[in-house]
């Protein structure tokens, strides 16, 4: 049996509304009191709920259309079973969880190593900022670790930093054009 969904009475002085958005499409399964569309008026935006369970068989008006109170919005067939939304209980593949992803090799800029040993984080930061090749610095820290003082001494004694490549010329970006979007009834009233 087909059940018709009509525009409800919206208030004393409200005689028309605009269809804002459809939450369901033709062929979808609907349950009792499940929202199927949204109506907007000058005063309020409200959801219209299904009055019966079944499948949505017809949508009489499109989004953005203005409808009068009592006008037909949609039809629901109680005997039909519509297509249902995919469930969230779909099992996840365990392949990714079972084997951890291999670590990517360390980037030279993030973890540089000198010829003599390790590098302190503060020394690596200064060397990166000043474009200094850490392999040319002899570390004086424990086990030959390059320290901040080693990098500063290297810079003070006339070491030339690596040549810095010139920044590429900025390309003209496609600036997005403005798009005019019609205001909703409520926004028009506010404006």
PDB file of C-alpha atoms in Angstrom:
ATOM      1  CA  UNK A   1       0.000   0.000   0.000  1.00  0.00           C
ATOM      2  CA  UNK A   2       1.331   3.438  -0.933  1.00  0.00           C
ATOM      3  CA  UNK A   3       1.582   6.064   1.795  1.00  0.00           C
ATOM      4  CA  UNK A   4       1.859   9.713   0.754  1.00  0.00           C
ATOM      5  CA  UNK A   5       4.046  12.174   2.653  1.00  0.00           C
ATOM      6  CA  UNK A   6       2.687  15.726   2.566  1.00  0.00           C
ATOM      7  CA  UNK A   7       4.067  19.100   3.695  1.00  0.00           C
ATOM      8  CA  UNK A   8       2.947  19.480   7.318  1.00  0.00           C
ATOM      9  CA  UNK A   9       1.226  22.552   8.759  1.00  0.00           C
ATOM     10  CA  UNK A  10       4.137  24.807   9.654  1.00  0.00           C
ATOM     11  CA  UNK A  11       2.487  27.541  11.708  1.00  0.00           C
ATOM     12  CA  UNK A  12      -0.296  30.101  11.634  1.00  0.00           C
ATOM     13  CA  UNK A  13       1.101  32.494   9.062  1.00  0.00           C
ATOM     14  CA  UNK A  14       3.414  30.120   7.192  1.00  0.00           C
ATOM     15  CA  UNK A  15       1.909  28.937   3.911  1.00  0.00           C
ATOM     16  CA  UNK A  16       4.920  27.739   1.909  1.00  0.00           C
ATOM     17  CA  UNK A  17       8.350  26.194   2.388  1.00  0.00           C
ATOM     18  CA  UNK A  18      11.430  25.382   0.354  1.00  0.00           C
ATOM     19  CA  UNK A  19      12.771  21.823   0.107  1.00  0.00           C
ATOM     20  CA  UNK A  20      16.270  22.124   1.543  1.00  0.00           C
ATOM     21  CA  UNK A  21      17.764  18.634   1.243  1.00  0.00           C
ATOM     22  CA  UNK A  22      16.647  15.063   0.603  1.00  0.00           C
ATOM     23  CA  UNK A  23      18.173  12.540   3.013  1.00  0.00           C
ATOM     24  CA  UNK A  24      16.809   9.569   1.060  1.00  0.00           C
ATOM     25  CA  UNK A  25      16.522   8.790  -2.635  1.00  0.00           C
ATOM     26  CA  UNK A  26      14.054   6.699  -4.649  1.00  0.00           C
ATOM     27  CA  UNK A  27      14.390   3.013  -3.774  1.00  0.00           C
ATOM     28  CA  UNK A  28      15.906   3.549  -0.309  1.00  0.00           C
ATOM     29  CA  UNK A  29      14.443   1.734   2.691  1.00  0.00           C
ATOM     30  CA  UNK A  30      12.851   4.001   5.305  1.00  0.00           C
ATOM     31  CA  UNK A  31      11.660   3.341   8.843  1.00  0.00           C
ATOM     32  CA  UNK A  32       8.903   5.016  10.822  1.00  0.00           C
ATOM     33  CA  UNK A  33       9.968   8.474  12.097  1.00  0.00           C
ATOM     34  CA  UNK A  34      13.169   8.430  10.028  1.00  0.00           C
ATOM     35  CA  UNK A  35      13.948  11.859   8.477  1.00  0.00           C
ATOM     36  CA  UNK A  36      13.508  11.836   4.707  1.00  0.00           C
ATOM     37  CA  UNK A  37      13.859  15.528   3.820  1.00  0.00           C
ATOM     38  CA  UNK A  38      14.392  18.999   5.238  1.00  0.00           C
ATOM     39  CA  UNK A  39      12.035  21.943   4.711  1.00  0.00           C
ATOM     40  CA  UNK A  40      13.022  25.590   5.214  1.00  0.00           C
ATOM     41  CA  UNK A  41      10.695  28.512   5.838  1.00  0.00           C
ATOM     42  CA  UNK A  42      11.261  32.150   6.713  1.00  0.00           C
ATOM     43  CA  UNK A  43      11.118  31.214  10.375  1.00  0.00           C
ATOM     44  CA  UNK A  44      12.306  27.644  10.770  1.00  0.00           C
ATOM     45  CA  UNK A  45      14.106  24.707   9.186  1.00  0.00           C
ATOM     46  CA  UNK A  46      12.566  21.318  10.002  1.00  0.00           C
ATOM     47  CA  UNK A  47      12.899  17.676   9.046  1.00  0.00           C
ATOM     48  CA  UNK A  48       9.977  15.727   7.607  1.00  0.00           C
ATOM     49  CA  UNK A  49       9.843  12.166   8.952  1.00  0.00           C
ATOM     50  CA  UNK A  50       8.473   9.019   7.329  1.00  0.00           C
ATOM     51  CA  UNK A  51       5.040   8.014   8.611  1.00  0.00           C
ATOM     52  CA  UNK A  52       5.471   4.337   7.657  1.00  0.00           C
ATOM     53  CA  UNK A  53       8.190   1.749   7.034  1.00  0.00           C
ATOM     54  CA  UNK A  54       8.909   0.558   3.519  1.00  0.00           C
ATOM     55  CA  UNK A  55      10.669   1.799   0.408  1.00  0.00           C
ATOM     56  CA  UNK A  56      10.639   5.347  -0.943  1.00  0.00           C
ATOM     57  CA  UNK A  57       9.023   4.940  -4.368  1.00  0.00           C
ATOM     58  CA  UNK A  58       8.532   8.539  -5.522  1.00  0.00           C
ATOM     59  CA  UNK A  59       9.963  11.982  -4.831  1.00  0.00           C
ATOM     60  CA  UNK A  60       7.452  14.565  -6.065  1.00  0.00           C
ATOM     61  CA  UNK A  61       9.597  17.732  -5.634  1.00  0.00           C
ATOM     62  CA  UNK A  62      13.294  18.463  -6.007  1.00  0.00           C
ATOM     63  CA  UNK A  63      15.712  20.296  -3.714  1.00  0.00           C
ATOM     64  CA  UNK A  64      15.187  24.043  -3.925  1.00  0.00           C
ATOM     65  CA  UNK A  65      11.527  23.819  -5.003  1.00  0.00           C
ATOM     66  CA  UNK A  66       8.937  25.910  -3.158  1.00  0.00           C
ATOM     67  CA  UNK A  67       5.953  23.888  -1.915  1.00  0.00           C
ATOM     68  CA  UNK A  68       2.614  24.847  -0.351  1.00  0.00           C
ATOM     69  CA  UNK A  69       1.360  23.410   2.936  1.00  0.00           C
ATOM     70  CA  UNK A  70      -0.308  20.069   2.199  1.00  0.00           C
ATOM     71  CA  UNK A  71       1.555  19.468  -1.097  1.00  0.00           C
ATOM     72  CA  UNK A  72       2.810  15.955  -1.900  1.00  0.00           C
ATOM     73  CA  UNK A  73       6.501  15.445  -1.079  1.00  0.00           C
ATOM     74  CA  UNK A  74       7.043  11.706  -1.537  1.00  0.00           C
ATOM     75  CA  UNK A  75       5.412   8.289  -1.606  1.00  0.00           C
ATOM     76  CA  UNK A  76       6.371   5.242   0.484  1.00  0.00           C
ATOM     77  CA  UNK A  77       5.381   1.670  -0.449  1.00  0.00           C
ATOM     78  CA  UNK A  78       4.884  -0.378   2.731  1.00  0.00           C
ATOM     79  CA  UNK A  79       5.103  -3.722   0.913  1.00  0.00           C
ATOM     80  CA  UNK A  80       8.424  -3.036  -0.799  1.00  0.00           C
ATOM     81  CA  UNK A  81      11.825  -3.482   0.787  1.00  0.00           C
ATOM     82  CA  UNK A  82      14.239  -0.842  -0.462  1.00  0.00           C
ATOM     83  CA  UNK A  83      17.977  -0.971  -0.661  1.00  0.00           C
ATOM     84  CA  UNK A  84      19.566  -0.508   2.722  1.00  0.00           C
ATOM     85  CA  UNK A  85      22.673   1.444   3.595  1.00  0.00           C
ATOM     86  CA  UNK A  86      25.845  -0.622   4.027  1.00  0.00           C
ATOM     87  CA  UNK A  87      26.367  -1.677   7.615  1.00  0.00           C
ATOM     88  CA  UNK A  88      29.264  -0.485   9.703  1.00  0.00           C
ATOM     89  CA  UNK A  89      30.010  -4.047  10.850  1.00  0.00           C
ATOM     90  CA  UNK A  90      32.046  -4.858   7.766  1.00  0.00           C
ATOM     91  CA  UNK A  91      35.145  -6.723   8.983  1.00  0.00           C
ATOM     92  CA  UNK A  92      38.385  -4.849   8.569  1.00  0.00           C
ATOM     93  CA  UNK A  93      41.317  -6.607   6.921  1.00  0.00           C
ATOM     94  CA  UNK A  94      43.733  -7.839   9.560  1.00  0.00           C
ATOM     95  CA  UNK A  95      46.668  -7.902   7.200  1.00  0.00           C
ATOM     96  CA  UNK A  96      47.682  -4.342   8.038  1.00  0.00           C
ATOM     97  CA  UNK A  97      47.411  -4.889  11.801  1.00  0.00           C
ATOM     98  CA  UNK A  98      49.267  -8.210  11.823  1.00  0.00           C
ATOM     99  CA  UNK A  99      52.452  -6.980  10.165  1.00  0.00           C
ATOM    100  CA  UNK A 100      53.768  -3.563  11.113  1.00  0.00           C
ATOM    101  CA  UNK A 101      54.725  -1.329   8.242  1.00  0.00           C
ATOM    102  CA  UNK A 102      58.472  -1.207   7.553  1.00  0.00           C
ATOM    103  CA  UNK A 103      60.068   2.027   8.622  1.00  0.00           C
ATOM    104  CA  UNK A 104      61.156   4.364   5.896  1.00  0.00           C
ATOM    105  CA  UNK A 105      64.887   5.040   5.727  1.00  0.00           C
ATOM    106  CA  UNK A 106      65.917   8.086   7.713  1.00  0.00           C
ATOM    107  CA  UNK A 107      66.144  11.295   5.733  1.00  0.00           C
ATOM    108  CA  UNK A 108      69.600  12.835   5.650  1.00  0.00           C
ATOM    109  CA  UNK A 109      68.262  16.195   6.772  1.00  0.00           C
ATOM    110  CA  UNK A 110      66.552  14.779   9.837  1.00  0.00           C
ATOM    111  CA  UNK A 111      69.283  12.455  11.060  1.00  0.00           C
ATOM    112  CA  UNK A 112      72.652  13.416   9.606  1.00  0.00           C
ATOM    113  CA  UNK A 113      75.681  11.426  10.676  1.00  0.00           C
ATOM    114  CA  UNK A 114      79.202  12.743  10.572  1.00  0.00           C
ATOM    115  CA  UNK A 115      82.182  10.647   9.579  1.00  0.00           C
ATOM    116  CA  UNK A 116      83.256  10.425  13.213  1.00  0.00           C
ATOM    117  CA  UNK A 117      79.981   9.435  14.926  1.00  0.00           C
ATOM    118  CA  UNK A 118      76.575  10.822  15.845  1.00  0.00           C
ATOM    119  CA  UNK A 119      75.154  14.334  15.796  1.00  0.00           C
ATOM    120  CA  UNK A 120      73.287  16.190  18.541  1.00  0.00           C
ATOM    121  CA  UNK A 121      69.860  17.572  17.621  1.00  0.00           C
ATOM    122  CA  UNK A 122      70.890  21.177  18.289  1.00  0.00           C
ATOM    123  CA  UNK A 123      73.933  20.764  16.046  1.00  0.00           C
ATOM    124  CA  UNK A 124      71.827  19.215  13.282  1.00  0.00           C
ATOM    125  CA  UNK A 125      69.346  22.111  13.455  1.00  0.00           C
ATOM    126  CA  UNK A 126      72.035  24.788  13.213  1.00  0.00           C
ATOM    127  CA  UNK A 127      73.757  22.890  10.388  1.00  0.00           C
ATOM    128  CA  UNK A 128      70.483  22.605   8.480  1.00  0.00           C
ATOM    129  CA  UNK A 129      69.701  26.315   8.998  1.00  0.00           C
ATOM    130  CA  UNK A 130      73.172  27.385   7.830  1.00  0.00           C
ATOM    131  CA  UNK A 131      73.418  24.697   5.093  1.00  0.00           C
ATOM    132  CA  UNK A 132      76.577  23.137   6.549  1.00  0.00           C
ATOM    133  CA  UNK A 133      77.766  19.684   5.507  1.00  0.00           C
ATOM    134  CA  UNK A 134      78.119  17.748   8.774  1.00  0.00           C
ATOM    135  CA  UNK A 135      80.473  15.200   7.257  1.00  0.00           C
ATOM    136  CA  UNK A 136      83.177  17.906   7.159  1.00  0.00           C
ATOM    137  CA  UNK A 137      82.959  18.561  10.918  1.00  0.00           C
ATOM    138  CA  UNK A 138      84.970  16.528  13.426  1.00  0.00           C
ATOM    139  CA  UNK A 139      82.973  15.835  16.570  1.00  0.00           C
ATOM    140  CA  UNK A 140      84.493  16.610  19.973  1.00  0.00           C
ATOM    141  CA  UNK A 141      81.697  15.108  22.072  1.00  0.00           C
ATOM    142  CA  UNK A 142      81.747  11.640  23.662  1.00  0.00           C
ATOM    143  CA  UNK A 143      82.386   8.924  21.045  1.00  0.00           C
ATOM    144  CA  UNK A 144      82.991  11.616  18.393  1.00  0.00           C
ATOM    145  CA  UNK A 145      79.487  13.097  18.510  1.00  0.00           C
ATOM    146  CA  UNK A 146      79.160  16.463  16.716  1.00  0.00           C
ATOM    147  CA  UNK A 147      77.915  19.093  19.178  1.00  0.00           C
ATOM    148  CA  UNK A 148      76.459  22.560  18.796  1.00  0.00           C
ATOM    149  CA  UNK A 149      79.842  24.057  19.718  1.00  0.00           C
ATOM    150  CA  UNK A 150      81.539  22.039  16.938  1.00  0.00           C
ATOM    151  CA  UNK A 151      79.156  23.462  14.325  1.00  0.00           C
ATOM    152  CA  UNK A 152      79.536  27.035  15.636  1.00  0.00           C
ATOM    153  CA  UNK A 153      83.360  26.714  15.678  1.00  0.00           C
ATOM    154  CA  UNK A 154      83.270  25.366  12.139  1.00  0.00           C
ATOM    155  CA  UNK A 155      81.228  28.383  11.017  1.00  0.00           C
ATOM    156  CA  UNK A 156      83.428  30.884  12.927  1.00  0.00           C
ATOM    157  CA  UNK A 157      86.665  29.643  11.359  1.00  0.00           C
ATOM    158  CA  UNK A 158      85.745  30.557   7.819  1.00  0.00           C
ATOM    159  CA  UNK A 159      83.961  27.490   6.659  1.00  0.00           C
ATOM    160  CA  UNK A 160      81.749  28.211   3.725  1.00  0.00           C
ATOM    161  CA  UNK A 161      78.231  26.872   3.956  1.00  0.00           C
ATOM    162  CA  UNK A 162      76.869  24.806   1.123  1.00  0.00           C
ATOM    163  CA  UNK A 163      75.539  26.861  -1.778  1.00  0.00           C
ATOM    164  CA  UNK A 164      71.825  27.367  -1.445  1.00  0.00           C
ATOM    165  CA  UNK A 165      69.809  26.789  -4.587  1.00  0.00           C
ATOM    166  CA  UNK A 166      67.799  29.793  -5.697  1.00  0.00           C
ATOM    167  CA  UNK A 167      64.123  29.508  -4.939  1.00  0.00           C
ATOM    168  CA  UNK A 168      62.098  28.720  -8.038  1.00  0.00           C
ATOM    169  CA  UNK A 169      60.079  31.576  -9.443  1.00  0.00           C
ATOM    170  CA  UNK A 170      56.518  31.429  -8.154  1.00  0.00           C
ATOM    171  CA  UNK A 171      54.099  30.188 -10.755  1.00  0.00           C
ATOM    172  CA  UNK A 172      50.821  31.921 -11.301  1.00  0.00           C
ATOM    173  CA  UNK A 173      48.159  29.984  -9.511  1.00  0.00           C
ATOM    174  CA  UNK A 174      44.705  29.636 -10.878  1.00  0.00           C
ATOM    175  CA  UNK A 175      42.733  31.797  -8.533  1.00  0.00           C
ATOM    176  CA  UNK A 176      39.324  30.256  -8.009  1.00  0.00           C
ATOM    177  CA  UNK A 177      36.490  32.368  -9.273  1.00  0.00           C
ATOM    178  CA  UNK A 178      33.646  33.325  -7.013  1.00  0.00           C
ATOM    179  CA  UNK A 179      30.511  31.261  -7.124  1.00  0.00           C
ATOM    180  CA  UNK A 180      27.145  32.810  -6.401  1.00  0.00           C
ATOM    181  CA  UNK A 181      25.023  30.517  -4.263  1.00  0.00           C
ATOM    182  CA  UNK A 182      21.355  31.362  -3.678  1.00  0.00           C
ATOM    183  CA  UNK A 183      20.525  32.136  -0.050  1.00  0.00           C
ATOM    184  CA  UNK A 184      18.200  29.960   1.950  1.00  0.00           C
ATOM    185  CA  UNK A 185      14.872  31.417   3.000  1.00  0.00           C
ATOM    186  CA  UNK A 186      16.034  31.797   6.590  1.00  0.00           C
ATOM    187  CA  UNK A 187      19.249  33.567   5.514  1.00  0.00           C
ATOM    188  CA  UNK A 188      17.220  35.908   3.256  1.00  0.00           C
ATOM    189  CA  UNK A 189      15.011  36.842   6.181  1.00  0.00           C
ATOM    190  CA  UNK A 190      18.025  37.559   8.382  1.00  0.00           C
ATOM    191  CA  UNK A 191      19.669  39.689   5.694  1.00  0.00           C
TER     192      UNK A 191
END
